Short mmCIF file of C-alpha atoms in Angstrom, two decimals:
data_model
loop_
_atom_site.label_atom_id
_atom_site.label_comp_id
_atom_site.label_asym_id
_atom_site.label_seq_id
_atom_site.Cartn_x
_atom_site.Cartn_y
_atom_site.Cartn_z
CA MET Y 136 0.00 0.00 0.00
CA LYS Y 137 2.82 2.43 0.88
CA LYS Y 138 4.55 1.82 -2.46
CA PHE Y 139 1.24 2.40 -4.26
CA ILE Y 140 0.82 5.73 -2.46
CA LEU Y 141 4.35 6.76 -3.45
CA PHE Y 142 3.63 5.90 -7.07
CA LEU Y 143 0.36 7.84 -6.99
CA LEU Y 144 2.14 10.87 -5.59
CA LEU Y 145 4.66 10.75 -8.41
CA VAL Y 146 1.97 10.50 -11.05
CA LEU Y 147 0.06 13.42 -9.61
CA ILE Y 148 3.32 15.35 -9.04
CA ILE Y 149 2.02 17.10 -5.96
CA PRO Y 150 4.83 19.47 -4.93
CA ASN Y 151 5.90 19.80 -1.33
CA LYS Y 152 7.50 23.20 -0.89
CA VAL Y 153 10.02 23.13 1.95
CA LEU Y 154 12.85 25.61 1.55
CA ALA Y 155 14.02 27.89 -1.22
CA VAL Y 156 17.35 27.03 -2.82
CA SER Y 157 19.72 29.98 -3.00
CA GLU Y 158 20.45 31.31 -6.46
CA THR Y 159 23.56 29.75 -7.94
CA THR Y 160 25.03 28.39 -11.14
CA PHE Y 161 24.34 24.69 -11.61
CA ILE Y 162 26.20 22.56 -14.13
CA ASP Y 163 25.84 18.94 -15.26
CA VAL Y 164 28.88 16.69 -14.93
CA LYS Y 165 29.02 13.10 -16.18
CA ILE Y 166 30.49 10.92 -13.43
CA GLY Y 167 31.79 7.38 -13.32
CA LYS Y 168 31.25 4.68 -15.88
CA THR Y 169 28.41 4.15 -18.34
CA TYR Y 170 25.98 1.46 -17.13
CA GLU Y 171 24.67 -1.41 -19.24
CA ILE Y 172 21.01 -2.43 -19.45
CA PHE Y 173 21.00 -5.00 -16.62
CA GLU Y 174 23.24 -3.04 -14.23
CA LYS Y 175 21.74 -1.23 -11.24
CA LEU Y 176 23.18 1.86 -9.60
CA ASP Y 177 23.29 2.02 -5.80
CA ILE Y 178 22.38 5.49 -4.43
CA SER Y 179 22.28 6.23 -0.71
CA CYS Y 180 22.17 9.20 1.64
CA ASP Y 181 22.28 10.06 5.34
CA THR Y 182 18.71 11.32 5.10
CA ASN Y 183 15.66 10.48 3.01
CA LEU Y 184 16.02 10.81 -0.73
CA ALA Y 185 13.63 12.84 -2.85
CA LEU Y 186 12.77 13.52 -6.49
CA PHE Y 187 12.90 17.02 -8.02
CA GLN Y 188 12.17 18.61 -11.36
CA LYS Y 189 15.43 19.98 -12.72
CA ASP Y 190 13.88 23.39 -13.37
CA ASP Y 191 12.26 23.58 -9.92
CA LEU Y 192 14.61 22.65 -7.09
CA GLU Y 193 12.45 24.43 -4.50
CA ASN Y 194 9.79 21.72 -4.56
CA GLU Y 195 10.02 18.01 -3.83
CA LEU Y 196 8.01 15.78 -6.16
CA ILE Y 197 8.23 12.79 -3.86
CA VAL Y 198 10.12 11.64 -0.77
CA PHE Y 199 11.34 8.04 -0.65
CA GLU Y 200 11.18 5.93 2.46
CA GLY Y 201 14.58 4.78 3.61
CA TYR Y 202 18.06 6.04 2.84
CA ARG Y 203 18.94 3.81 -0.15
CA ILE Y 204 17.52 3.17 -3.60
CA TYR Y 205 18.63 1.37 -6.75
CA ALA Y 206 18.23 2.66 -10.29
CA GLY Y 207 18.55 0.95 -13.66
CA LYS Y 208 17.38 1.10 -17.27
CA THR Y 209 13.82 -0.06 -17.85
CA PHE Y 210 14.05 -3.32 -19.76
CA GLY Y 211 12.43 -3.12 -23.19
CA VAL Y 212 11.42 0.53 -22.78
CA ASN Y 213 13.44 3.47 -24.03
CA ASN Y 214 13.96 6.67 -22.03
CA LYS Y 215 12.83 5.26 -18.68
CA ILE Y 216 14.67 4.52 -15.43
CA ASP Y 217 13.25 2.12 -12.87
CA ILE Y 218 13.66 2.96 -9.17
CA TYR Y 219 13.81 0.20 -6.53
CA ASP Y 220 13.90 0.36 -2.74
CA SER Y 221 16.63 -1.08 -0.51
CA GLU Y 222 14.92 -4.48 -0.67
CA ASN Y 223 15.03 -4.38 -4.47
CA GLN Y 224 11.27 -3.85 -4.76
CA TYR Y 225 10.08 -1.69 -7.66
CA ILE Y 226 8.83 1.77 -6.66
CA THR Y 227 8.39 3.86 -9.80
CA SER Y 228 9.97 5.02 -13.05
CA ILE Y 229 11.39 8.38 -14.10
CA PRO Y 230 12.51 9.84 -17.46
CA SER Y 231 16.10 9.19 -18.55
CA ASN Y 232 16.56 12.58 -20.22
CA GLY Y 233 18.00 14.33 -17.16
CA SER Y 234 14.81 16.25 -16.38
CA VAL Y 235 14.13 14.56 -13.01
CA LEU Y 236 16.75 14.60 -10.26
CA ILE Y 237 17.44 12.50 -7.18
CA GLY Y 238 18.80 14.29 -4.13
CA PRO Y 239 18.62 14.60 -0.34
CA ARG Y 240 15.48 16.16 1.12
CA LEU Y 241 15.39 19.93 1.13
CA GLY Y 242 16.63 21.47 4.34
CA TYR Y 243 19.16 18.71 5.03
CA GLU Y 244 22.94 19.09 4.66
CA SER Y 245 23.80 15.72 3.19
CA ASN Y 246 25.68 14.17 0.31
CA LEU Y 247 24.78 11.38 -2.06
CA LYS Y 248 26.76 8.16 -2.18
CA VAL Y 249 26.79 6.92 -5.77
CA GLY Y 250 28.41 3.53 -5.97
CA GLU Y 251 31.55 3.91 -3.87
CA LYS Y 252 31.94 7.71 -4.10
CA LYS Y 253 30.16 10.63 -2.45
CA TYR Y 254 28.89 13.67 -4.33
CA ARG Y 255 27.26 16.96 -3.45
CA GLY Y 256 24.16 18.15 -5.29
CA PHE Y 257 21.80 15.93 -7.27
CA ILE Y 258 21.90 12.92 -9.57
CA SER Y 259 20.09 12.45 -12.88
CA PHE Y 260 20.28 9.99 -15.77
CA ILE Y 261 20.79 10.19 -19.52
CA ASP Y 262 20.14 7.08 -21.59
CA ASP Y 263 21.50 6.90 -25.13
CA ASN Y 264 22.78 4.24 -27.51
CA THR Y 265 25.99 3.81 -25.50
CA GLY Y 266 24.26 3.05 -22.18
CA LEU Y 267 23.11 4.81 -19.04
CA LYS Y 268 25.13 7.88 -18.06
CA ILE Y 269 25.09 9.24 -14.50
CA ILE Y 270 24.96 13.04 -14.23
CA ASN Y 271 25.88 15.11 -11.17
CA HIS Y 272 23.79 18.31 -11.17
CA ILE Y 273 25.82 20.61 -8.94
CA ASP Y 274 26.63 24.21 -8.04
CA ILE Y 275 29.81 25.14 -9.91
CA GLU Y 276 31.53 26.32 -6.71
CA LEU Y 277 30.86 22.95 -5.08
CA TYR Y 278 32.01 21.21 -8.26
CA LEU Y 279 35.37 22.98 -7.96
CA LYS Y 280 35.84 21.48 -4.50
CA GLY Y 281 36.03 18.08 -6.19
CA VAL Y 282 38.34 19.34 -8.95
CA VAL Y 283 41.15 21.38 -7.40
CA PRO Y 284 42.48 18.62 -5.08
CA ARG Y 285 42.65 16.29 -8.09
CA GLU Y 286 44.52 18.81 -10.20
CA MET Y 287 47.13 20.16 -7.74
CA PRO Y 288 48.82 18.66 -4.64
CA THR Y 289 46.77 19.77 -1.63
CA LEU Y 290 49.84 20.77 0.40
CA SER Y 291 50.92 23.30 -2.23
CA PRO Y 292 51.33 26.94 -1.11
CA SER Y 293 47.98 28.67 -0.65
CA GLU Y 294 48.58 31.21 -3.44
CA ALA Y 295 49.24 28.38 -5.89
CA LEU Y 296 46.02 26.67 -4.79
CA LYS Y 297 44.13 29.94 -5.29
CA ALA Y 298 45.60 30.28 -8.79
CA GLN Y 299 44.51 26.72 -9.55
CA ALA Y 300 41.01 27.42 -8.20
CA VAL Y 301 40.57 30.48 -10.43
CA ALA Y 302 42.02 28.68 -13.46
CA ALA Y 303 39.72 25.68 -12.89
CA ARG Y 304 36.68 27.94 -12.43
CA SER Y 305 37.45 29.91 -15.59
CA TYR Y 306 38.10 26.75 -17.58
CA ALA Y 307 34.78 25.25 -16.42
CA TYR Y 308 32.79 28.34 -17.43
CA SER Y 309 34.53 28.54 -20.81
CA SER Y 310 33.89 24.82 -21.48
CA LEU Y 311 30.21 24.48 -20.56
CA SER Y 312 29.27 23.51 -24.13
CA LYS Y 313 31.96 20.84 -24.45
CA HIS Y 314 29.49 17.94 -24.10
CA SER Y 315 26.28 19.79 -24.94
CA LYS Y 316 25.45 17.39 -27.79
CA GLU Y 317 25.53 14.54 -25.27
CA GLY Y 318 23.18 16.28 -22.86
CA TYR Y 319 25.58 17.52 -20.18
CA ASN Y 320 28.32 20.13 -19.69
CA LEU Y 321 31.52 18.43 -18.52
CA CYS Y 322 32.93 14.98 -17.83
CA ASP Y 323 35.03 13.93 -14.83
CA THR Y 324 38.22 12.99 -16.74
CA THR Y 325 41.23 14.85 -18.12
CA HIS Y 326 39.19 15.48 -21.27
CA CYS Y 327 37.57 18.27 -19.22
CA GLN Y 328 38.87 18.42 -15.64
CA VAL Y 329 39.48 15.56 -13.24
CA TYR Y 330 36.58 15.59 -10.77
CA GLY Y 331 36.34 13.33 -7.72
CA GLY Y 332 33.26 14.69 -5.97
CA PHE Y 333 32.92 15.13 -2.22
CA SER Y 334 35.08 12.05 -1.59
CA ASP Y 335 38.18 13.90 -2.80
CA GLU Y 336 37.61 17.26 -1.12
CA ASN Y 337 40.33 18.74 1.06
CA VAL Y 338 40.27 21.51 3.66
CA TYR Y 339 43.13 23.47 2.04
CA THR Y 340 41.71 23.44 -1.47
CA ASN Y 341 38.21 24.19 -0.17
CA GLU Y 342 39.63 27.26 1.56
CA ALA Y 343 41.34 28.41 -1.66
CA ILE Y 344 38.05 28.07 -3.54
CA GLU Y 345 36.11 30.01 -0.91
CA GLN Y 346 38.73 32.78 -0.79
CA THR Y 347 38.51 33.25 -4.58
CA ARG Y 348 34.77 32.63 -4.88
CA GLY Y 349 33.45 33.84 -8.23
CA MET Y 350 36.85 35.05 -9.46
CA VAL Y 351 37.65 34.30 -13.11
CA VAL Y 352 40.27 35.11 -15.73
CA LYS Y 353 39.01 37.37 -18.51
CA TYR Y 354 40.54 38.46 -21.79
CA ASP Y 355 38.93 41.32 -23.69
CA GLY Y 356 35.82 41.02 -21.51
CA SER Y 357 35.24 37.28 -22.02
CA ILE Y 358 36.12 34.40 -19.71
CA ALA Y 359 39.40 32.89 -20.88
CA ASN Y 360 39.91 29.23 -21.76
CA THR Y 361 42.47 28.81 -18.99
CA VAL Y 362 44.08 25.51 -19.92
CA PHE Y 363 46.83 24.27 -17.62
CA HIS Y 364 49.32 21.43 -17.38
CA SER Y 365 51.69 19.84 -14.87
CA SER Y 366 55.05 21.32 -15.91
CA SER Y 367 56.26 23.24 -18.95
CA GLY Y 368 59.85 22.05 -18.57
CA GLY Y 369 60.99 25.65 -18.94
CA PHE Y 370 59.19 26.62 -22.17
CA LEU Y 371 55.53 27.51 -22.66
CA ASP Y 372 53.98 26.89 -26.06
CA SER Y 373 51.12 28.72 -27.76
CA SER Y 374 47.64 27.41 -28.41
CA GLU Y 375 48.21 28.07 -32.11
CA ASN Y 376 51.25 25.78 -32.25
CA ILE Y 377 49.65 22.94 -30.30
CA TRP Y 378 45.98 23.05 -31.35
CA GLY Y 379 45.89 25.41 -34.33
CA ASN Y 380 43.64 28.04 -32.72
CA LYS Y 381 45.23 31.37 -31.88
CA LEU Y 382 44.33 32.73 -28.44
CA TYR Y 383 46.32 35.84 -27.65
CA TYR Y 384 46.56 35.11 -23.94
CA LEU Y 385 48.13 31.66 -24.54
CA LYS Y 386 51.55 32.66 -25.83
CA GLU Y 387 54.90 31.00 -26.37
CA LYS Y 388 57.60 32.07 -23.92
CA GLU Y 389 60.26 30.90 -21.47
CA ASP Y 390 59.13 29.66 -18.06
CA PRO Y 391 62.05 29.69 -15.59
CA TYR Y 392 59.75 28.71 -12.71
CA SER Y 393 59.31 25.22 -14.17
CA LEU Y 394 62.99 24.36 -14.57
CA ASN Y 395 63.63 22.67 -11.25
CA SER Y 396 60.34 21.03 -10.40
CA LYS Y 397 58.85 17.56 -10.62
CA ASN Y 398 59.08 16.15 -14.17
CA SER Y 399 61.36 18.98 -15.29
CA PHE Y 400 63.52 16.26 -16.82
CA TRP Y 401 62.64 12.67 -17.69
CA SER Y 402 63.86 9.82 -19.83
CA VAL Y 403 62.27 6.60 -21.05
CA GLU Y 404 63.47 3.65 -23.11
CA ILE Y 405 61.17 2.15 -25.73
CA ALA Y 406 61.95 -1.27 -27.16
CA LYS Y 407 62.11 -1.34 -30.96
CA ASN Y 408 59.64 -4.24 -31.09
CA SER Y 409 57.23 -2.33 -28.79
CA LEU Y 410 57.20 0.61 -31.20
CA TYR Y 411 56.70 -1.80 -34.11
CA ASN Y 412 53.75 -3.46 -32.36
CA VAL Y 413 52.09 -0.17 -31.40
CA LEU Y 414 52.32 1.18 -34.95
CA ASN Y 415 50.84 -1.96 -36.49
CA GLU Y 416 48.11 -2.28 -33.86
CA ASN Y 417 47.05 1.26 -34.77
CA GLY Y 418 46.83 0.58 -38.49
CA TYR Y 419 50.12 1.95 -39.80
CA GLY Y 420 51.10 -1.38 -41.42
CA ILE Y 421 54.86 -1.02 -41.25
CA SER Y 422 57.01 -4.12 -41.88
CA GLU Y 423 60.17 -2.99 -40.10
CA ILE Y 424 61.75 -0.05 -38.31
CA ASN Y 425 65.18 1.04 -39.48
CA ASP Y 426 65.49 4.55 -38.12
CA ILE Y 427 63.59 7.30 -36.33
CA LYS Y 428 64.37 10.99 -36.07
CA ILE Y 429 62.82 14.38 -35.32
CA LEU Y 430 61.99 16.33 -38.47
CA ASP Y 431 61.13 19.76 -37.06
CA THR Y 432 60.19 21.59 -33.87
CA HIS Y 433 58.36 24.71 -32.75
CA GLU Y 434 60.34 27.69 -31.45
CA SER Y 435 59.73 26.36 -27.94
CA GLY Y 436 61.58 23.18 -28.88
CA ARG Y 437 58.45 21.03 -28.83
CA VAL Y 438 58.41 18.41 -31.54
CA LYS Y 439 56.22 19.09 -34.58
CA ASN Y 440 56.92 15.93 -36.57
CA ILE Y 441 59.02 12.79 -36.41
CA CYS Y 442 60.02 10.48 -39.26
CA ILE Y 443 60.24 6.69 -39.06
CA ASN Y 444 62.12 4.90 -41.87
CA GLU Y 445 63.34 7.87 -43.88
CA ASN Y 446 64.43 5.79 -46.87
CA SER Y 447 61.82 3.00 -46.97
CA GLU Y 448 58.19 2.73 -45.80
CA LYS Y 449 58.45 6.33 -44.70
CA LEU Y 450 56.06 7.26 -41.91
CA ILE Y 451 55.64 10.78 -40.55
CA LEU Y 452 53.86 11.35 -37.22
CA THR Y 453 53.23 14.55 -35.32
CA GLY Y 454 54.99 14.78 -31.98
CA ASP Y 455 51.59 14.79 -30.29
CA LYS Y 456 50.50 11.64 -32.14
CA PHE Y 457 53.74 9.85 -31.27
CA ARG Y 458 53.20 10.80 -27.63
CA SER Y 459 49.63 9.55 -27.72
CA LEU Y 460 50.60 6.23 -29.32
CA MET Y 461 53.40 5.52 -26.85
CA GLY Y 462 51.37 6.70 -23.83
CA VAL Y 463 51.19 10.20 -22.38
CA ASN Y 464 52.51 8.94 -19.04
CA ASN Y 465 55.60 7.52 -20.78
CA ILE Y 466 56.29 10.37 -23.21
CA LYS Y 467 55.34 13.09 -20.76
CA SER Y 468 55.46 15.98 -23.22
CA THR Y 469 56.44 16.81 -26.81
CA LEU Y 470 59.49 18.70 -25.57
CA PHE Y 471 61.82 15.76 -26.21
CA GLU Y 472 64.82 14.38 -28.09
CA ILE Y 473 65.23 10.90 -29.56
CA ASP Y 474 68.36 8.79 -29.36
CA GLY Y 475 68.57 5.23 -30.63
CA LEU Y 476 68.09 2.96 -33.62
CA ASN Y 477 71.42 4.19 -34.96
CA PRO Y 478 73.47 1.52 -36.74
CA VAL Y 479 76.22 0.08 -34.57
CA HIS Y 480 78.86 -0.58 -37.20
CA ASN Y 481 80.87 -3.31 -35.51
CA ASN Y 482 83.29 -3.25 -38.44
CA ALA Y 483 86.59 -4.41 -36.95
CA ILE Y 484 87.14 -7.97 -38.21
CA TYR Y 485 90.36 -9.93 -37.58
CA GLY Y 486 91.52 -11.80 -40.74
CA LYS Y 487 93.67 -14.93 -40.53
CA ASP Y 488 96.32 -13.70 -42.96
CA ARG Y 489 96.48 -10.04 -41.94
CA ASN Y 490 94.72 -7.31 -39.96
CA LYS Y 491 92.02 -5.68 -42.03
CA VAL Y 492 88.95 -3.58 -41.24
CA VAL Y 493 86.01 -4.33 -43.52
CA PRO Y 494 82.26 -3.60 -43.38
CA ILE Y 495 80.27 -6.42 -41.86
CA SER Y 496 77.91 -6.36 -44.85
CA ASP Y 497 80.85 -7.42 -47.07
CA ILE Y 498 81.63 -10.50 -44.99
CA GLN Y 499 80.56 -13.95 -46.13
CA ILE Y 500 81.33 -17.12 -44.22
CA LEU Y 501 82.01 -20.59 -45.59
CA SER Y 502 81.54 -23.65 -43.44
CA GLY Y 503 84.09 -26.46 -43.34
CA ASN Y 504 82.34 -28.22 -46.23
CA ASN Y 505 82.27 -25.04 -48.34
CA VAL Y 506 78.59 -24.21 -47.63
CA LEU Y 507 77.92 -20.46 -47.72
CA PHE Y 508 76.08 -19.26 -44.61
CA LYS Y 509 73.05 -17.02 -45.16
CA ASN Y 510 73.05 -13.33 -44.33
CA ASN Y 511 71.08 -11.96 -41.36
CA ILE Y 512 72.26 -14.72 -39.04
CA SER Y 513 74.11 -13.89 -35.86
CA TYR Y 514 77.71 -15.08 -35.50
CA SER Y 515 80.53 -14.61 -33.05
CA VAL Y 516 83.56 -12.81 -34.50
CA ILE Y 517 86.85 -11.57 -33.10
CA GLY Y 518 87.61 -7.90 -33.46
CA LYS Y 519 91.10 -6.44 -33.75
CA ASP Y 520 90.98 -5.76 -30.02
CA ASN Y 521 90.73 -9.55 -29.60
CA LYS Y 522 87.23 -9.27 -28.10
CA ILE Y 523 84.49 -11.63 -29.21
CA ARG Y 524 81.29 -9.98 -30.42
CA ASN Y 525 77.96 -11.23 -31.74
CA VAL Y 526 77.15 -9.59 -35.08
CA GLU Y 527 74.57 -10.03 -37.80
CA ILE Y 528 76.15 -10.73 -41.16
CA GLY Y 529 74.73 -8.92 -44.16
CA SER Y 530 72.91 -6.12 -42.34
CA ALA Y 531 73.59 -3.32 -39.91
CA ASN Y 532 73.36 -4.22 -36.24
CA PHE Y 533 70.78 -1.79 -34.76
CA ASN Y 534 70.24 -0.85 -31.15
CA ASN Y 535 67.07 -2.49 -29.89
CA ASN Y 536 65.94 0.47 -27.77
CA ILE Y 537 64.96 4.05 -28.42
CA THR Y 538 65.78 6.53 -25.68
CA VAL Y 539 63.40 9.48 -25.48
CA SER Y 540 64.59 12.25 -23.17
CA GLY Y 541 62.45 15.26 -22.46
CA ARG Y 542 61.30 18.05 -20.19
CA GLY Y 543 57.98 18.88 -18.60
CA TYR Y 544 54.68 17.05 -18.36
CA GLY Y 545 51.61 17.87 -20.42
CA HIS Y 546 50.82 20.00 -23.46
CA GLY Y 547 52.82 23.01 -22.23
CA VAL Y 548 50.11 25.62 -22.89
CA GLY Y 549 48.80 28.01 -20.23
CA MET Y 550 49.58 27.66 -16.54
CA SER Y 551 52.31 25.28 -15.45
CA GLN Y 552 51.06 23.91 -12.13
CA TYR Y 553 54.52 23.23 -10.74
CA GLY Y 554 55.62 26.60 -12.08
CA ALA Y 555 52.74 28.18 -10.13
CA ILE Y 556 53.88 26.34 -7.01
CA GLU Y 557 57.42 27.67 -7.46
CA MET Y 558 56.16 31.23 -8.00
CA ALA Y 559 54.11 30.99 -4.79
CA LYS Y 560 57.20 29.78 -2.92
CA GLN Y 561 59.01 32.88 -4.17
CA GLY Y 562 56.32 35.16 -2.75
CA TYR Y 563 54.06 35.84 -5.73
CA ASN Y 564 50.30 35.95 -5.12
CA TYR Y 565 47.68 34.15 -7.17
CA ILE Y 566 46.95 37.18 -9.35
CA ASP Y 567 50.67 37.52 -10.19
CA ILE Y 568 50.78 33.83 -11.09
CA LEU Y 569 47.73 33.94 -13.33
CA LYS Y 570 48.88 37.09 -15.12
CA TYR Y 571 52.27 35.51 -15.78
CA TYR Y 572 50.86 32.40 -17.41
CA TYR Y 573 47.93 34.07 -19.19
CA SER Y 574 49.06 37.19 -21.04
CA ASP Y 575 47.18 40.51 -20.87
CA VAL Y 576 44.26 39.20 -18.81
CA ASP Y 577 42.14 40.60 -16.00
CA ILE Y 578 41.25 38.75 -12.80
CA THR Y 579 37.74 39.76 -11.82
CA LYS Y 580 34.45 38.62 -10.34
CA ILE Y 581 32.13 36.89 -12.77
CA ASN Y 582 28.98 38.87 -13.56
#
């Protein structure tokens, strides 16, 4: 009977006005994974849960009994979400277009637990051909509290944290249409900004957000697209060089504050066969790798293009594509040099009748019964220094590893986070930091 009453209330949509929600800017953030048709999402709260219309958060549509519900796609019916109680008994269904929200009852300070993570605000659902997406409908200032601690170490100097808060706020506002075709504003990955919800909040970053509340970076009166990265390695690049779009506040210049920080310098070895496998797995269809070199760079030193196999099966990749293929956590930036796959000409061969240096490719070996050995087989030979070496007859002997050595971490455009930390250590405030990394901008309250 109680479940029937709840269902009847939902159908009638009798609002229960409790407490007005203060005016704020809400955004929609996709969180977590995409759910399949038979998967159910576990949602719980420290108080009773309620349903709300997205465009009317001052009125509760319905209040659920208990502190936990389950939600999943309606089997065989498009655009519907089934809601179940804690005992897995069906309660009702709601639209899966994001128009109806689940949240704590009005007047209660509580967070939602969605799966294993806690979030402020409300939860809604969007169902499309890829599955069921979970959307966190949240005040942008509260959203930032789940972003800043994921983007900068929480024990960083306070002025660096403030700079990160303003940069993250500005970036969010300037990117609100990034996923508009999919029905929400931002995602919770590095594609937008890493967002961990209430579970990842920290007292120091929360304080930085509160102390800069509403502050944004503007260029020529508009909120700037304040991209940022971990470390520039000493040289900032422009948006035009990296992405092809010229933004006057994202310029190329030296960055001395990022020279002696984490990931200022790095080096990684890549096995020749690993590179071969990656290229072929990604459709480049290359039969062998003989050489690799950098073709050209930007003024900042960041790699524009590299060439694999200059003389045969020539393949040209952008520095960014090479980084993506080999893994952005391995090749930390495009500010790198390549060493390796150079022929090791082990040419010193000791002849029986006299000392003579000859190219290995000119050597042929006869067995005791006058059988000519094939090329490209490894043999042991004695060099003129009387040391035994393994060589490959008939071809150059290549190193098996490529060494990629570079500086910095990330795309190198906009604010260097470790550069900001260093500036704060040297006594600069957050406005100084932001104006250094974003040229000719104003730091002001959003209208």
